[in-house]
Coordinates of C-alpha atoms in Angstrom, one line a residue:
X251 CA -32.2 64.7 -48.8
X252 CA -33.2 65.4 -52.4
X253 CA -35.7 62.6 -54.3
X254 CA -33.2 61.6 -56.2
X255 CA -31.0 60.4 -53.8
X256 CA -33.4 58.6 -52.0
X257 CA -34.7 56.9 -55.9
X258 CA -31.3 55.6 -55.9
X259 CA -30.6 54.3 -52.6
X260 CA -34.0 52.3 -53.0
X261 CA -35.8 54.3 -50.7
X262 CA -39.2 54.5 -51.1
X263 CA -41.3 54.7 -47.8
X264 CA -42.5 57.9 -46.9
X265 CA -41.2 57.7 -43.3
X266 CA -37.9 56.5 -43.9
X267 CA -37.5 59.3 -46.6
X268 CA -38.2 61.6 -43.9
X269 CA -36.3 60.1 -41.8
X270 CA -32.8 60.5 -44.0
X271 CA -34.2 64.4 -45.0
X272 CA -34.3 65.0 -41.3
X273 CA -30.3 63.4 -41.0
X274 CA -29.3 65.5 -43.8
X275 CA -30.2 68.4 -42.2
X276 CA -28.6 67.9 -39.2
X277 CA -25.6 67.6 -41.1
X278 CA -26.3 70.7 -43.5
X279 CA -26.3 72.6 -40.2
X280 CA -23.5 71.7 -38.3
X281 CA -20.8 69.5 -40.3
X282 CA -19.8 71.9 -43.1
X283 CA -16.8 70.1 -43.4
X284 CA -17.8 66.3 -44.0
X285 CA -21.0 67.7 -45.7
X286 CA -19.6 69.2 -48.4
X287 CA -17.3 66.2 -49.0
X288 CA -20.4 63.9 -49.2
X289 CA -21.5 65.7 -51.9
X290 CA -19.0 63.9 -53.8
X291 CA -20.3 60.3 -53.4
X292 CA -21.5 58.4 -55.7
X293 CA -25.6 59.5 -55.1
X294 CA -26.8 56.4 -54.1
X295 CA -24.4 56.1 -51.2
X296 CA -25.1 59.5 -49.8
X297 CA -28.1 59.0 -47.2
X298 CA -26.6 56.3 -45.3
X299 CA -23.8 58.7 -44.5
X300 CA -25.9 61.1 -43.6
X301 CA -27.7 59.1 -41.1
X302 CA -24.4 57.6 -39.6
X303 CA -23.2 61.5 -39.1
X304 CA -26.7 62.7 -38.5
X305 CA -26.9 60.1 -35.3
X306 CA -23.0 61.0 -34.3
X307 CA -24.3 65.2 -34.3
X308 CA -27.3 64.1 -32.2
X309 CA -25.7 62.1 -29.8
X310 CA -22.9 65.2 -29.7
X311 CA -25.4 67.9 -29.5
X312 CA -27.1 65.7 -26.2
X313 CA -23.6 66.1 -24.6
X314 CA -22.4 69.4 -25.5
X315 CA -25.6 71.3 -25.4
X316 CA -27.8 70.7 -22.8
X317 CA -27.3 72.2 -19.4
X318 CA -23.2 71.0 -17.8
X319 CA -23.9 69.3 -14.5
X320 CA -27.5 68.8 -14.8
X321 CA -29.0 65.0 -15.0
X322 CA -30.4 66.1 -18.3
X323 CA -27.7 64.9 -20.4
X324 CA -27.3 61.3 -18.8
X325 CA -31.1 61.1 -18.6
X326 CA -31.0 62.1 -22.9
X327 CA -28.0 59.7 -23.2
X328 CA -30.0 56.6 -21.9
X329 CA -33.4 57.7 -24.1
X330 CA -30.7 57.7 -26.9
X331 CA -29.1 54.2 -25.9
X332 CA -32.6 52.3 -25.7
X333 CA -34.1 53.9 -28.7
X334 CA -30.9 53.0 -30.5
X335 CA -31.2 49.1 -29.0
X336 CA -34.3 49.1 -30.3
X337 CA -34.2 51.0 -33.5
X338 CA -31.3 48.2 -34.2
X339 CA -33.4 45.3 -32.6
X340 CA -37.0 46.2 -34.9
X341 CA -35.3 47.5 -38.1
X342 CA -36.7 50.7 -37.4
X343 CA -37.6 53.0 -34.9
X344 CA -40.2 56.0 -34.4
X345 CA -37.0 58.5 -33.7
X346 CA -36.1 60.0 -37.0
X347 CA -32.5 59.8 -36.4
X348 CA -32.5 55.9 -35.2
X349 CA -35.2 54.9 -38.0
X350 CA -32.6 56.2 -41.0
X351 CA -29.3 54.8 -38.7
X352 CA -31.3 51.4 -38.3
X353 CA -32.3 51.2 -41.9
X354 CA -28.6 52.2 -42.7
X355 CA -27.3 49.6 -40.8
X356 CA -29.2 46.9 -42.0
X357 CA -28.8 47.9 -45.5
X358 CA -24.9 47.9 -45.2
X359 CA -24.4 45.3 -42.5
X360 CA -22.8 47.4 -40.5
X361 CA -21.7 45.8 -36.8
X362 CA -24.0 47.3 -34.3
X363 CA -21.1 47.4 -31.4
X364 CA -19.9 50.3 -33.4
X365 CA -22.4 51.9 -32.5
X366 CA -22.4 50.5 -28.4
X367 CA -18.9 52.3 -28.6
X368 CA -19.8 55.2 -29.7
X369 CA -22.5 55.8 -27.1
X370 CA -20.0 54.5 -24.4
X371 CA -17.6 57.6 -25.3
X372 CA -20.5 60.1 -25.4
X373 CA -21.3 58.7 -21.6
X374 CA -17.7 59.2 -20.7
X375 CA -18.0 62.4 -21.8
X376 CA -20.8 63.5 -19.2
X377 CA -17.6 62.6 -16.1
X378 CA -14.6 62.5 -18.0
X379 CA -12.8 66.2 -18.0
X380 CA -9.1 65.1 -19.0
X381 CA -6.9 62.3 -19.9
X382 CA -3.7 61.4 -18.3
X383 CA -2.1 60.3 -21.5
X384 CA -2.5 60.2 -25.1
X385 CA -3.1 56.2 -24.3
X386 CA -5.8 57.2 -22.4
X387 CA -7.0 59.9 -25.2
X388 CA -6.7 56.9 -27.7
X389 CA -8.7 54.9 -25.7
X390 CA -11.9 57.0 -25.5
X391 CA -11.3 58.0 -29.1
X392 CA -12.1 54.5 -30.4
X393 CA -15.6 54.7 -29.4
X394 CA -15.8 58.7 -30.6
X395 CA -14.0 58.8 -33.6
X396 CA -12.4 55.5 -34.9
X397 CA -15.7 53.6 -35.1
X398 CA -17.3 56.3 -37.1
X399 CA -14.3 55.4 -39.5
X400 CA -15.0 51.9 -39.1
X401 CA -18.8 52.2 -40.2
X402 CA -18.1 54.2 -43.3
X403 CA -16.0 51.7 -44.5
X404 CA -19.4 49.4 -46.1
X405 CA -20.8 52.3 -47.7
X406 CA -17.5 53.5 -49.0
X407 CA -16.4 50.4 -50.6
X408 CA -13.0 48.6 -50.6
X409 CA -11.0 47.2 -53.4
X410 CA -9.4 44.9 -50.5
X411 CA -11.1 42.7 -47.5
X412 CA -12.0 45.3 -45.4
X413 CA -10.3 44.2 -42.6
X414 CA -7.5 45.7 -44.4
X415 CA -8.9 48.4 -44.8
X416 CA -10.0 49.2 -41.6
X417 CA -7.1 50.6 -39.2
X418 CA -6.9 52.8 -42.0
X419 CA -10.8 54.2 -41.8
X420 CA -10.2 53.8 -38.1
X421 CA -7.1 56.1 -38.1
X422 CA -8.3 59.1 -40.1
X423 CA -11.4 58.9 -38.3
X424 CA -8.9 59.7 -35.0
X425 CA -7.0 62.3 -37.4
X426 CA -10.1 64.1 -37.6
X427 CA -11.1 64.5 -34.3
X428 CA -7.5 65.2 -33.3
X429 CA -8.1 68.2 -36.0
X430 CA -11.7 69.4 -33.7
X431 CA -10.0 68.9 -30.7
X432 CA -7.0 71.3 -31.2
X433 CA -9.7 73.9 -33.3
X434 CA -11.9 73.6 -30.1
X435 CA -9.4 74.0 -26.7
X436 CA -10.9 77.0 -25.9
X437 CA -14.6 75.8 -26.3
X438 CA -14.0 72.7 -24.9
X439 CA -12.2 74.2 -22.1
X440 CA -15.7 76.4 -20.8
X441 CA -17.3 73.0 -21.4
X442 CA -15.2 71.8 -18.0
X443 CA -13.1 69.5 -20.6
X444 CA -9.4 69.2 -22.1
X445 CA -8.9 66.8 -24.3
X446 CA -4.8 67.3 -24.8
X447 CA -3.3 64.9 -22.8
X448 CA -2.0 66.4 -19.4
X449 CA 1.5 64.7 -19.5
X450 CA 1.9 66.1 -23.1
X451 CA 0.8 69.9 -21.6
X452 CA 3.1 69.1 -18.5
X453 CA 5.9 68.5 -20.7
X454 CA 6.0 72.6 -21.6
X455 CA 4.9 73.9 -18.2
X456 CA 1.0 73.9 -19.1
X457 CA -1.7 73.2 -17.1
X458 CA -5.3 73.8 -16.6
X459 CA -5.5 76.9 -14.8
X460 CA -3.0 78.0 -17.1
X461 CA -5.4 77.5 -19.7
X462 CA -7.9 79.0 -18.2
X463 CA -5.9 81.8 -17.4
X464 CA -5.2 82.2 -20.8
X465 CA -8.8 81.9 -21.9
X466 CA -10.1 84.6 -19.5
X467 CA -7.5 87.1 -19.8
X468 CA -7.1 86.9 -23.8
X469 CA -3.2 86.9 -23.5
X470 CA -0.8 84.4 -24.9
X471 CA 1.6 82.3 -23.5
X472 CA 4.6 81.3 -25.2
X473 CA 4.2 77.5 -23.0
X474 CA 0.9 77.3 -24.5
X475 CA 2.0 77.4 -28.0
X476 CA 4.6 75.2 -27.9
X477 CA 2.0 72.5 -26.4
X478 CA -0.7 73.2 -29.1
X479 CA 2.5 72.9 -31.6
X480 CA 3.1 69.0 -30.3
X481 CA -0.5 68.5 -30.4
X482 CA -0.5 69.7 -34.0
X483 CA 2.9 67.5 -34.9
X484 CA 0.9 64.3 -33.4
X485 CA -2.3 64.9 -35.5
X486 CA -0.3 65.4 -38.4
X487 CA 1.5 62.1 -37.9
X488 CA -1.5 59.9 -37.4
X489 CA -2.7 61.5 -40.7
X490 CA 0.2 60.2 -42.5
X491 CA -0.4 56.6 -41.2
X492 CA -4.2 56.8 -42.4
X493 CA -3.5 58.1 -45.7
X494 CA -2.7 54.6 -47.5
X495 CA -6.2 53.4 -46.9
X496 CA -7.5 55.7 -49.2
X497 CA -6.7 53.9 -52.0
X498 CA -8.0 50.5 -50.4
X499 CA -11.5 52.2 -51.1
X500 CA -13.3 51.9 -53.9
X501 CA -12.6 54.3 -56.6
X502 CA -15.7 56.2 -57.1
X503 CA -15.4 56.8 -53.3
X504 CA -11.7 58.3 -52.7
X505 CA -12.7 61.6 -53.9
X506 CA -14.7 62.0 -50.5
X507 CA -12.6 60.7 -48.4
X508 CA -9.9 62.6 -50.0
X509 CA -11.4 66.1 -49.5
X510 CA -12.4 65.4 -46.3
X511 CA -8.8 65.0 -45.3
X512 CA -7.7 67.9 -47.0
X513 CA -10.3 69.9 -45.4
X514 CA -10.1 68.8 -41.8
X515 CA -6.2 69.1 -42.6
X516 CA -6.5 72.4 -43.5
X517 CA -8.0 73.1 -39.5
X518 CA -4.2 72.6 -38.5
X519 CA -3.0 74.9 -41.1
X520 CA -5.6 77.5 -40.4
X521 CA -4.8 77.1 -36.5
X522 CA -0.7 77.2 -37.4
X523 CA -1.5 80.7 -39.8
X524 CA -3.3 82.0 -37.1
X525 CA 0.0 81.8 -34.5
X526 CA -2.1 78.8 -32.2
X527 CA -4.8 81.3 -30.6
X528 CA -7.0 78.6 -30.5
X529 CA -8.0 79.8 -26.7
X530 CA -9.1 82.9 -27.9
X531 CA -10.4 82.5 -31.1
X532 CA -11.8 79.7 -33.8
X533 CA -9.9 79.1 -36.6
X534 CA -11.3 78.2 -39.8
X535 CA -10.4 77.0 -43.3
X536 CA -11.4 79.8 -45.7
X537 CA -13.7 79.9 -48.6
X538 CA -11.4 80.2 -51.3
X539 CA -9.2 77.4 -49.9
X540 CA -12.4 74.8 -49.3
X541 CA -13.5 76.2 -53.0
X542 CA -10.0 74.7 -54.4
X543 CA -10.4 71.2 -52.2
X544 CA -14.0 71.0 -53.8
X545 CA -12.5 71.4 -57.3
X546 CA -10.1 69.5 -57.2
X547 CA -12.0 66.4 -55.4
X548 CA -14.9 67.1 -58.2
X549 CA -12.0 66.6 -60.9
X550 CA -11.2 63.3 -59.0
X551 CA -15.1 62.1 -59.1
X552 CA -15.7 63.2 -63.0
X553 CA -11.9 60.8 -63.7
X554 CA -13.2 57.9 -61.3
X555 CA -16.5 57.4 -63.1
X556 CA -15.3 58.2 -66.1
X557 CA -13.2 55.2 -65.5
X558 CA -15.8 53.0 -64.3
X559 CA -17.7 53.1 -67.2
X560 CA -17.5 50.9 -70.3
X561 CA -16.3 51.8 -73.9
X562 CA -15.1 55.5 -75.2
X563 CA -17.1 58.6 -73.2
X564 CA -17.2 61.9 -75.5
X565 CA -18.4 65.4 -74.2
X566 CA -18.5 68.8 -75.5
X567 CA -15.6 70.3 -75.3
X568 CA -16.5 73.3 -73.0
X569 CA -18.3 70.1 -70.6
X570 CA -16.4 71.5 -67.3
X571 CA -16.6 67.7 -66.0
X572 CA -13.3 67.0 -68.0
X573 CA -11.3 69.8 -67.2
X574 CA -8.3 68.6 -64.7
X575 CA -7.9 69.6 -60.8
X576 CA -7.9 72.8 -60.2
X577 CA -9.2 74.3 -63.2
X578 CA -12.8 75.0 -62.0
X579 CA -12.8 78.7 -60.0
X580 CA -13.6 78.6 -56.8
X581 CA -17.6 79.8 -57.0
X582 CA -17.7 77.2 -60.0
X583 CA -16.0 74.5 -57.7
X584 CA -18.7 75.1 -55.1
X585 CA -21.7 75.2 -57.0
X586 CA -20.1 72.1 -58.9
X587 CA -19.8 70.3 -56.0
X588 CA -22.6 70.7 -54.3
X589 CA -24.7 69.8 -57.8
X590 CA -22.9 66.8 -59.0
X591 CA -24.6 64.1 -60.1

């Protein structure tokens, strides 16, 4: 977290500065993605995502990386759960993680059941290794994914009451995971986990020893694809149903939320390109294509403030802030967007 995003949230104390640095790392390292989108935020408003993402990687990391079948995780899970109670209880907490989710949630007002769910999912997680229906998928995705929608949605900002707003949030907070889920069958399948619904895999003659099959030997299956293809189809579809909440946000903020969506997006187009090997390799969005999102969403912040501010702006005319979408290239883009102010 740099000074001067802290300065502008109004975060002064020592502790709790350390607090959101130590959030901001966690996403640094592991959410490329959602990180690089943050950058676009208005500056104030970008610790408290950090620490709502930085306490979802943690709580992740408990479940995904400690040792399958041990005690460990449940036993990390319920440190997690009581330090959260009472991070949320005192304002604050000794935990890095809780101290800067606490201080976010006060600070924004944000409902603390979202954050119950959430832990509820991770604990289903530690027995949970396959759902029967997408119902059933939907239904553990509330707490894992929807609710991280639903707490953005004070930081972002709404033009409407945000209970308009929020099936929206809620929805491309789903979309997203739907994205991981389908990038990660083959991790999460030597995790002792499949998230794709079994009555949607049935439907083309998969299974999970057919998946595993698959995932040991390295070879294709024809059955497999066309599942993976549905799964894509859905994802896409619940995409389309969030995408009218983005302009329920406020202004300054779509540009995130819109290059977020693009770039998880672009994890269904870069497992499609790839012919659905998903099993046998991890697909990515490439440089060049996450350098073009970044320019174009860092075209959309430079218009949105330039909106937001009063009476006639004038800048030089080689200022790169007012060229349109697009223009930047894609190094520019990158370095733009990660330095914007």
């Amino acid at each position: 977290m740099t000074d001067r995003e802290l300065a502008a949230a109004g975060i002064s104390d020592p502790g709790l500065r350390a607090a959101y640095r130590h959030c901001r790392a966690l996403n640094a390292r592991h959410g490329r993605t959602y990180f690089l989108a943050t950058r676009l935020l208005p500056v104030e408003r970008r610790p408290a995502v950090h620490a709502l993402y930085g306490f979802a990687r943690w709580a992740d990391d408990i479940v995904d990386c400690l040792v399958p079948g041990s005690d460990a995780r449940a036993a990390a899970l319920a440190r997690l759960q009581a330090e959260l109670e009472e991070g949320l209880r005192r304002g604050g907490s000794g935990e890095p993680v809780v101290h800067a989710l606490a201080d976010t949630a006060r600070r924004y007002a944000i409902d603390h059941a979202h954050f119950r769910d959430f832990m509820a999912a991770m604990r289903s997680d530690l027995v949970v290794t396959a759902y029967p229906t997408y119902a059933d998928l939907r239904a553990y995705m509330h707490g894992s994914a929807a609710v991280i929608g639903l707490e953005m949605l004070p930081v972002l900002g709404t033009v409407v009451p945000r209970e308009e707003a929020a099936p929206y949030a809620a929805a491309l907070g789903v979309a997203f995971q739907l994205s991981n889920f389908l990038r990660d069958v083959g991790e999460d399948l030597d995790r002792g986990r499949v998230y794709l619904p079994v009555d949607l895999l049935a439907a083309h003659g998969v299974d999970r020893e057919l998946l595993t099959w698959s995932r040991a030997t390295g070879r294709p299956d024809r059955r497999i694809t066309a599942a993976l293809r549905e799964f894509e189809a859905l994802t896409r579809g619940v995409y389309r149903s969030a995408a009218p909440g983005i302009q329920l946000l406020d202004p300054v903020a779509r540009p995130c939320i819109r290059t977020a969506a693009a770039l998880y997006g672009g994890i269904l187009d870069a497992v499609a390109r790839d012919g659905y090997t998903v099993l046998h390799r991890r697909s990515v969005v490439g440089r060049r294509r996450r350098a073009v999102v970044a320019a174009d969403g860092l075209a959309r912040v430079v218009a949105a403030r330039l909106r937001a501010r009063s009476g006639p702006v004038c800048r030089p005319a080689d200022d790169t802030r007012s060229l349109p979408a697009g223009a930047l290239a894609p190094t520019a883009a990158v370095r733009s967007a990660e330095e914007i102010a």
